[in-house]
Amino acid sequence: MSEPTKKKIAVLVSGTGTNLQAIIDAIKSGSLNNTEISIVISNKKDAYALKRAEAEGIKNVFVNPKDFSNNLDFDKKLIEIINNYGVDLVVLAGYTKILTKVFVDSFPNKIINIHPALLPDFGGKGMYGSKVHEAVLKSGIKESGCTVHFVTNEVDNGPIIFQTKVPILEGDTVDSLSKRILKEEHKSLVEGIKKCFSLHVI
Ligand code: GRF
């Protein structure tokens, strides 16, 4: 019987790449089977995520926003690169650049993102990284978490695929809370990718 064709993903990164590493580790362990990372793209030259990809022999490229006169031309370059690989899914893993409508519309229902809070709360324009955890701690709620969702043209507002709740502990700081949530992001992102593929959504 022939091997089922592998599901191919493109991963967009901007930072340390711990979410990318979680996908890499899940593929290597067989937990995310029948999947391959075709390309890793970063808008930041110094993103450690690129080194993680390189270490695994995964194709990776830095695309410099400064080489383009506007976000649309930058995103068109990314679309061109991604389309060279015919991916089934585009994963935003710590990617900090807002996507243009042209990019989102180029991959309908094929782009997912991991957000470090329980959307639809604590999401939207400007709500990323430590800003999210600051707002959550300020709100006084007792739990936060992370959300894997489809990306639409409304920031952090696409259909939710997978969510994990994380308790907020007495004396939590942005640092302690973000670290606890980041651990759950790694598991949630892998589960979210599995769910996309298993639902034959992709
Ligand atoms: C993390 O803060 C995470 O909450 C968000 O992106 C940031 C960097 O993640 N999704 P990574 O280590 O670059 O994957």
Coordinates of C-alpha atoms and ligand atoms in Angstrom, one line a residue:
M1 CA 0.0 0.0 0.0
S2 CA 1.5 3.4 -0.9
E3 CA 2.4 5.8 1.8
P4 CA -0.3 8.5 2.3
T5 CA 0.9 11.8 1.0
K6 CA 2.5 13.9 3.7
K7 CA 0.7 17.1 4.9
K8 CA 3.0 20.0 4.2
I9 CA 3.1 23.1 6.4
A10 CA 4.8 26.5 6.2
V11 CA 5.7 28.1 9.5
L12 CA 6.0 31.9 9.9
V13 CA 8.2 33.0 12.8
S14 CA 9.6 36.2 14.3
G15 CA 11.2 35.2 17.6
T16 CA 12.7 32.4 19.7
G17 CA 10.8 29.6 17.9
T18 CA 9.8 27.5 20.8
N19 CA 6.4 26.9 19.1
L20 CA 8.3 25.9 15.9
Q21 CA 10.4 23.6 18.0
A22 CA 7.3 22.0 19.4
I23 CA 6.1 21.2 15.9
I24 CA 9.6 19.8 15.0
D25 CA 9.7 17.6 18.1
A26 CA 6.1 16.4 17.5
I27 CA 7.0 15.3 14.0
K28 CA 10.2 13.6 15.1
S29 CA 8.4 11.8 17.9
G30 CA 5.7 10.6 15.5
S31 CA 3.0 12.4 17.5
L32 CA 2.4 14.7 14.5
N33 CA 2.7 11.9 11.9
N34 CA 2.5 12.3 8.2
T35 CA 3.5 15.9 8.4
E36 CA 6.5 17.8 7.2
I37 CA 7.6 21.4 7.5
S38 CA 8.3 22.6 4.0
I39 CA 9.5 26.0 4.8
V40 CA 10.1 28.4 7.7
I41 CA 9.9 32.1 7.0
S42 CA 10.9 34.9 9.3
N43 CA 10.6 38.7 9.0
K44 CA 13.4 39.0 11.5
K45 CA 17.0 38.2 10.5
D46 CA 18.0 37.3 14.1
A47 CA 15.0 35.1 14.9
Y48 CA 16.4 32.1 16.8
A49 CA 13.6 30.1 15.1
L50 CA 15.7 30.2 11.9
K51 CA 18.6 28.6 13.7
R52 CA 16.2 25.9 15.0
A53 CA 15.1 25.2 11.5
E54 CA 18.6 25.1 10.1
A55 CA 19.7 22.7 12.9
E56 CA 17.0 20.3 11.6
G57 CA 17.8 20.7 8.0
I58 CA 14.5 22.4 7.4
K59 CA 14.4 25.0 4.6
N60 CA 14.3 28.5 6.1
V61 CA 14.4 32.0 4.8
F62 CA 14.6 35.6 6.2
V63 CA 12.6 38.0 4.1
N64 CA 13.5 41.5 5.0
P65 CA 10.5 43.9 5.2
K66 CA 13.0 46.7 4.4
D67 CA 13.5 45.3 0.9
F68 CA 9.8 46.1 0.1
S69 CA 8.1 49.5 -0.2
N70 CA 5.0 48.3 1.6
N71 CA 3.4 45.4 3.5
L72 CA 1.5 44.3 0.5
D73 CA 4.6 43.8 -1.6
F74 CA 6.2 42.0 1.4
D75 CA 3.3 39.7 1.7
K76 CA 3.2 39.0 -2.0
K77 CA 6.8 37.7 -1.7
L78 CA 5.8 35.4 1.2
I79 CA 2.8 34.2 -0.9
E80 CA 5.2 33.4 -3.8
I81 CA 7.6 31.5 -1.6
I82 CA 4.8 29.5 0.2
N83 CA 3.1 28.7 -3.1
N84 CA 6.4 27.2 -4.4
Y85 CA 5.9 24.4 -1.8
G86 CA 2.1 23.8 -2.3
V87 CA 1.5 23.6 1.5
D88 CA -1.7 22.4 3.1
L89 CA -1.4 24.7 6.1
V90 CA 0.3 28.0 7.1
V91 CA 1.1 28.2 10.8
L92 CA 1.9 31.5 12.5
A93 CA 4.2 30.5 15.4
G94 CA 5.2 33.6 17.2
Y95 CA 4.9 35.7 14.0
T96 CA 4.5 39.3 15.0
K97 CA 3.7 41.0 11.6
I98 CA 0.0 41.7 10.9
L99 CA -1.0 39.9 7.6
T100 CA -2.5 41.8 4.7
K101 CA -5.9 40.9 3.3
V102 CA -4.2 39.7 0.2
F103 CA -2.2 37.2 2.2
V104 CA -5.1 35.9 4.2
D105 CA -7.3 35.6 1.1
S106 CA -4.5 33.7 -0.6
F107 CA -4.9 30.8 1.8
P108 CA -8.6 30.6 2.8
N109 CA -9.1 28.5 5.9
K110 CA -5.5 27.4 5.7
I111 CA -3.8 29.8 8.2
I112 CA -3.7 29.2 11.9
N113 CA -2.3 31.1 14.8
I114 CA -1.4 30.5 18.4
H115 CA -2.4 33.3 20.8
P116 CA -1.4 33.3 24.5
A117 CA -4.8 34.0 26.0
L118 CA -8.4 32.6 25.9
L119 CA -9.8 34.3 22.8
P120 CA -12.0 36.1 22.1
D121 CA -10.9 37.8 25.3
F122 CA -7.5 39.6 25.5
G123 CA -7.0 39.6 21.7
G124 CA -7.0 42.0 18.8
K125 CA -4.7 44.7 17.5
G126 CA -1.8 45.4 19.7
M127 CA -2.5 42.5 22.0
Y128 CA 0.6 40.3 21.8
G129 CA 3.4 38.9 24.0
S130 CA 3.7 40.5 27.4
K131 CA 0.9 43.0 26.7
V132 CA -1.6 40.1 26.8
H133 CA -0.4 38.9 30.2
E134 CA -0.3 42.4 31.6
A135 CA -3.9 42.9 30.6
V136 CA -4.9 39.5 32.0
L137 CA -3.2 40.1 35.4
K138 CA -4.7 43.6 35.6
S139 CA -8.2 42.2 35.0
G140 CA -8.1 40.1 38.1
I141 CA -9.5 36.9 36.4
K142 CA -8.4 33.6 37.9
E143 CA -7.4 31.8 34.7
S144 CA -5.9 32.5 31.3
G145 CA -4.6 30.1 28.7
C146 CA -3.9 29.8 25.0
T147 CA -5.9 29.6 21.8
V148 CA -5.2 28.0 18.4
H149 CA -7.5 29.7 15.8
F150 CA -8.0 30.2 12.1
V151 CA -6.7 33.5 10.9
T152 CA -9.2 35.8 9.2
N153 CA -9.0 39.4 8.2
E154 CA -10.0 40.4 11.7
V155 CA -7.1 40.1 14.1
D156 CA -7.4 37.2 16.6
N157 CA -11.0 36.7 15.7
G158 CA -11.1 33.6 13.5
P159 CA -12.9 30.3 14.4
I160 CA -11.3 28.6 17.5
I161 CA -9.7 25.2 16.8
F162 CA -8.2 24.3 20.2
Q163 CA -8.0 26.1 23.6
T164 CA -6.2 25.2 26.9
K165 CA -7.0 26.9 30.2
V166 CA -4.1 27.8 32.6
P167 CA -4.7 28.8 36.2
I168 CA -3.4 32.2 37.4
L169 CA -1.6 31.6 40.7
E170 CA -1.2 33.9 43.7
G171 CA 1.7 36.3 43.1
D172 CA 1.9 35.5 39.4
T173 CA 3.9 38.0 37.3
V174 CA 3.9 38.6 33.6
D175 CA 7.0 36.4 33.5
S176 CA 5.7 33.5 35.5
L177 CA 2.3 33.5 33.8
S178 CA 3.8 33.7 30.3
K179 CA 6.2 30.9 31.0
R180 CA 3.4 28.7 32.2
I181 CA 1.2 29.5 29.2
L182 CA 4.0 29.1 26.7
K183 CA 4.4 25.4 27.9
E184 CA 0.7 24.9 27.1
E185 CA 1.0 26.7 23.8
H186 CA 3.5 24.1 22.6
K187 CA 1.1 21.2 23.3
S188 CA -2.0 23.2 22.0
L189 CA -0.4 24.2 18.7
V190 CA 0.4 20.5 17.9
E191 CA -3.1 19.5 18.9
G192 CA -4.5 22.3 16.8
I193 CA -2.6 21.2 13.7
K194 CA -3.7 17.6 14.3
K195 CA -7.3 18.7 14.6
C196 CA -7.1 20.7 11.3
F197 CA -5.8 17.6 9.5
S198 CA -8.0 15.1 11.2
L199 CA -11.2 17.2 10.5
H200 CA -10.1 17.0 6.9
V201 CA -10.6 20.8 7.1
I202 CA -7.3 21.1 5.2
Ligands
GRF1 C1 5.2 33.7 22.7 O1 5.1 34.7 23.6 C2 3.9 33.2 22.3 O2 2.9 33.5 23.3 C3 3.4 33.8 21.1 O3 4.7 34.1 20.4 C4 5.7 34.3 21.4 C5 7.0 33.7 20.9 O4 6.8 32.3 20.7 N1 2.6 32.9 20.3 P1 8.0 31.5 20.0 O5 8.9 31.0 21.2 O6 8.8 32.3 19.1 O7 7.4 30.3 19.4

